[in-house]
mmCIF file of C-alpha atoms in Angstrom:
data_model
loop_
_atom_site.group_PDB
_atom_site.id
_atom_site.type_symbol
_atom_site.label_atom_id
_atom_site.label_comp_id
_atom_site.label_asym_id
_atom_site.label_seq_id
_atom_site.Cartn_x
_atom_site.Cartn_y
_atom_site.Cartn_z
ATOM 1 C CA MET X 1121 86.851 23.245 10.254
ATOM 2 C CA ILE X 1122 83.277 23.858 11.370
ATOM 3 C CA THR X 1123 82.807 26.356 8.532
ATOM 4 C CA ILE X 1124 83.809 23.750 5.956
ATOM 5 C CA PHE X 1125 81.454 21.223 7.527
ATOM 6 C CA VAL X 1126 78.546 23.708 7.490
ATOM 7 C CA CYS X 1127 79.264 24.637 3.854
ATOM 8 C CA LEU X 1128 79.353 20.951 2.944
ATOM 9 C CA ILE X 1129 75.990 20.356 4.637
ATOM 10 C CA VAL X 1130 74.460 23.348 2.807
ATOM 11 C CA PHE X 1131 75.910 22.151 -0.510
ATOM 12 C CA VAL X 1132 74.586 18.612 -0.074
ATOM 13 C CA SER X 1133 71.154 19.794 1.047
ATOM 14 C CA LEU X 1134 70.812 22.136 -1.945
ATOM 15 C CA GLY X 1135 71.946 19.356 -4.246
ATOM 16 C CA ALA X 1136 69.342 17.040 -2.754
ATOM 17 C CA ALA X 1137 66.633 19.684 -3.164
ATOM 18 C CA PHE X 1138 67.381 20.072 -6.893
ATOM 19 C CA TYR X 1139 68.252 16.432 -7.575
ATOM 20 C CA LYS X 1140 65.427 15.728 -10.034
ATOM 21 C CA PRO X 1141 66.361 18.291 -12.744
ATOM 22 C CA TYR X 1142 70.067 17.556 -12.394
ATOM 23 C CA SER X 1143 69.555 13.820 -12.678
ATOM 24 C CA ALA X 1144 67.562 14.278 -15.883
ATOM 25 C CA VAL X 1145 70.359 16.375 -17.391
ATOM 26 C CA VAL X 1146 73.001 13.857 -16.350
ATOM 27 C CA ARG X 1147 71.028 10.975 -17.895
ATOM 28 C CA THR X 1148 70.166 12.635 -21.205
ATOM 29 C CA LYS X 1149 73.129 14.938 -21.861
ATOM 30 C CA ARG X 1150 76.160 12.707 -21.469
ATOM 31 C CA ASP X 1151 78.277 14.969 -23.691
ATOM 32 C CA LEU X 1152 77.573 17.954 -21.411
ATOM 33 C CA VAL X 1153 78.651 15.992 -18.368
ATOM 34 C CA LYS X 1154 81.854 14.932 -20.140
ATOM 35 C CA THR X 1155 82.739 18.549 -20.912
ATOM 36 C CA LEU X 1156 82.486 19.399 -17.207
ATOM 37 C CA ASN X 1157 84.804 16.576 -16.167
ATOM 38 C CA PRO X 1158 88.422 17.826 -15.936
ATOM 39 C CA ILE X 1159 89.882 14.397 -16.715
ATOM 40 C CA THR X 1160 88.043 14.022 -20.044
ATOM 41 C CA PRO X 1161 90.703 15.823 -22.162
ATOM 42 C CA LEU X 1162 93.421 13.547 -20.768
ATOM 43 C CA VAL X 1163 91.393 10.400 -21.424
ATOM 44 C CA SER X 1164 90.466 11.563 -24.933
ATOM 45 C CA THR X 1165 94.081 12.396 -25.794
ATOM 46 C CA THR X 1166 95.256 9.003 -24.558
ATOM 47 C CA LYS X 1167 92.574 7.181 -26.572
ATOM 48 C CA TYR X 1168 93.486 9.179 -29.685
ATOM 49 C CA ILE X 1169 97.206 8.425 -29.358
ATOM 50 C CA LEU X 1170 96.582 4.716 -28.786
ATOM 51 C CA GLY X 1171 94.048 4.564 -31.642
ATOM 52 C CA ALA X 1172 96.250 6.490 -34.087
ATOM 53 C CA SER X 1173 99.037 3.944 -33.728
ATOM 54 C CA GLN X 1174 96.820 1.071 -34.854
ATOM 55 C CA GLU X 1175 96.705 0.431 -38.579
ATOM 56 C CA ILE X 1176 93.253 0.183 -40.108
ATOM 57 C CA ILE X 1177 92.806 -2.012 -43.161
ATOM 58 C CA ILE X 1178 90.231 -0.622 -45.570
ATOM 59 C CA SER X 1179 88.983 -2.817 -48.377
ATOM 60 C CA VAL X 1180 87.342 -1.113 -51.327
ATOM 61 C CA LYS X 1181 84.809 -3.170 -53.243
ATOM 62 C CA PRO X 1182 82.595 -2.114 -56.134
ATOM 63 C CA VAL X 1183 78.905 -2.003 -55.284
ATOM 64 C CA GLY X 1184 75.949 -2.522 -57.566
ATOM 65 C CA GLU X 1185 77.699 -4.197 -60.489
ATOM 66 C CA ASP X 1186 74.559 -6.211 -61.186
ATOM 67 C CA ALA X 1187 72.404 -3.083 -61.583
ATOM 68 C CA LYS X 1188 71.123 -2.275 -65.066
ATOM 69 C CA ILE X 1189 68.586 -0.010 -66.682
ATOM 70 C CA ASP X 1190 65.767 -1.985 -68.272
ATOM 71 C CA ALA X 1191 63.450 -0.788 -70.986
ATOM 72 C CA ARG X 1192 60.472 1.095 -69.654
ATOM 73 C CA ALA X 1193 57.326 -0.928 -69.168
ATOM 74 C CA ASP X 1194 55.134 1.580 -71.011
ATOM 75 C CA GLY X 1195 57.427 1.618 -74.085
ATOM 76 C CA SER X 1196 58.171 5.311 -73.695
ATOM 77 C CA THR X 1197 61.451 6.665 -75.006
ATOM 78 C CA LYS X 1198 61.411 9.821 -72.883
ATOM 79 C CA PRO X 1199 64.385 10.230 -70.586
ATOM 80 C CA ARG X 1200 63.805 9.462 -66.953
ATOM 81 C CA VAL X 1201 63.842 12.435 -64.620
ATOM 82 C CA ALA X 1202 64.062 12.221 -60.859
ATOM 83 C CA ILE X 1203 63.447 15.213 -58.615
ATOM 84 C CA ILE X 1204 64.877 14.753 -55.163
ATOM 85 C CA VAL X 1205 63.793 17.275 -52.567
ATOM 86 C CA VAL X 1206 65.684 17.297 -49.291
ATOM 87 C CA GLY X 1207 64.359 19.213 -46.354
ATOM 88 C CA GLU X 1208 61.540 19.563 -43.913
ATOM 89 C CA THR X 1209 59.294 21.603 -46.206
ATOM 90 C CA ALA X 1210 59.140 19.095 -49.052
ATOM 91 C CA ARG X 1211 55.362 19.148 -49.252
ATOM 92 C CA ALA X 1212 53.248 19.973 -52.264
ATOM 93 C CA ALA X 1213 51.993 23.107 -50.522
ATOM 94 C CA ASN X 1214 55.529 24.460 -50.089
ATOM 95 C CA PHE X 1215 57.160 23.212 -53.301
ATOM 96 C CA SER X 1216 57.042 24.642 -56.801
ATOM 97 C CA LEU X 1217 58.901 24.216 -60.081
ATOM 98 C CA GLY X 1218 59.008 27.878 -60.931
ATOM 99 C CA SER X 1219 56.596 30.207 -62.664
ATOM 100 C CA GLY X 1220 56.451 29.183 -66.298
ATOM 101 C CA PRO X 1221 53.683 29.150 -68.887
ATOM 102 C CA ILE X 1222 52.936 25.448 -68.196
ATOM 103 C CA ASP X 1223 51.596 24.347 -64.805
ATOM 104 C CA LEU X 1224 54.040 21.566 -63.899
ATOM 105 C CA GLU X 1225 52.984 21.302 -60.279
ATOM 106 C CA LYS X 1226 49.944 19.158 -61.038
ATOM 107 C CA TRP X 1227 52.267 16.225 -61.787
ATOM 108 C CA LEU X 1228 54.023 16.368 -58.414
#
């Protein structure tokens, strides 16, 4: 019994000594704390079963029916072209349109 009490005192004192880093992890990483909790799978399974039995009504409505393409303000008949670049390096210094005879990058 004394051994358990001594181990408990050592465990609590070490926990108190390293409280600051642990408390930051507990506050910011809630998902990590949930993975360490042994009851989490039971709670998640129960929530899933209860949620799966409820019927969800989804209504589909058309969006943007009032949108239309107007004539261009400059009177140009050229087709409109949109270049969409997705990513972190979408800067003029890191982006090119290929190596052709015409320098297209000056219009970017």
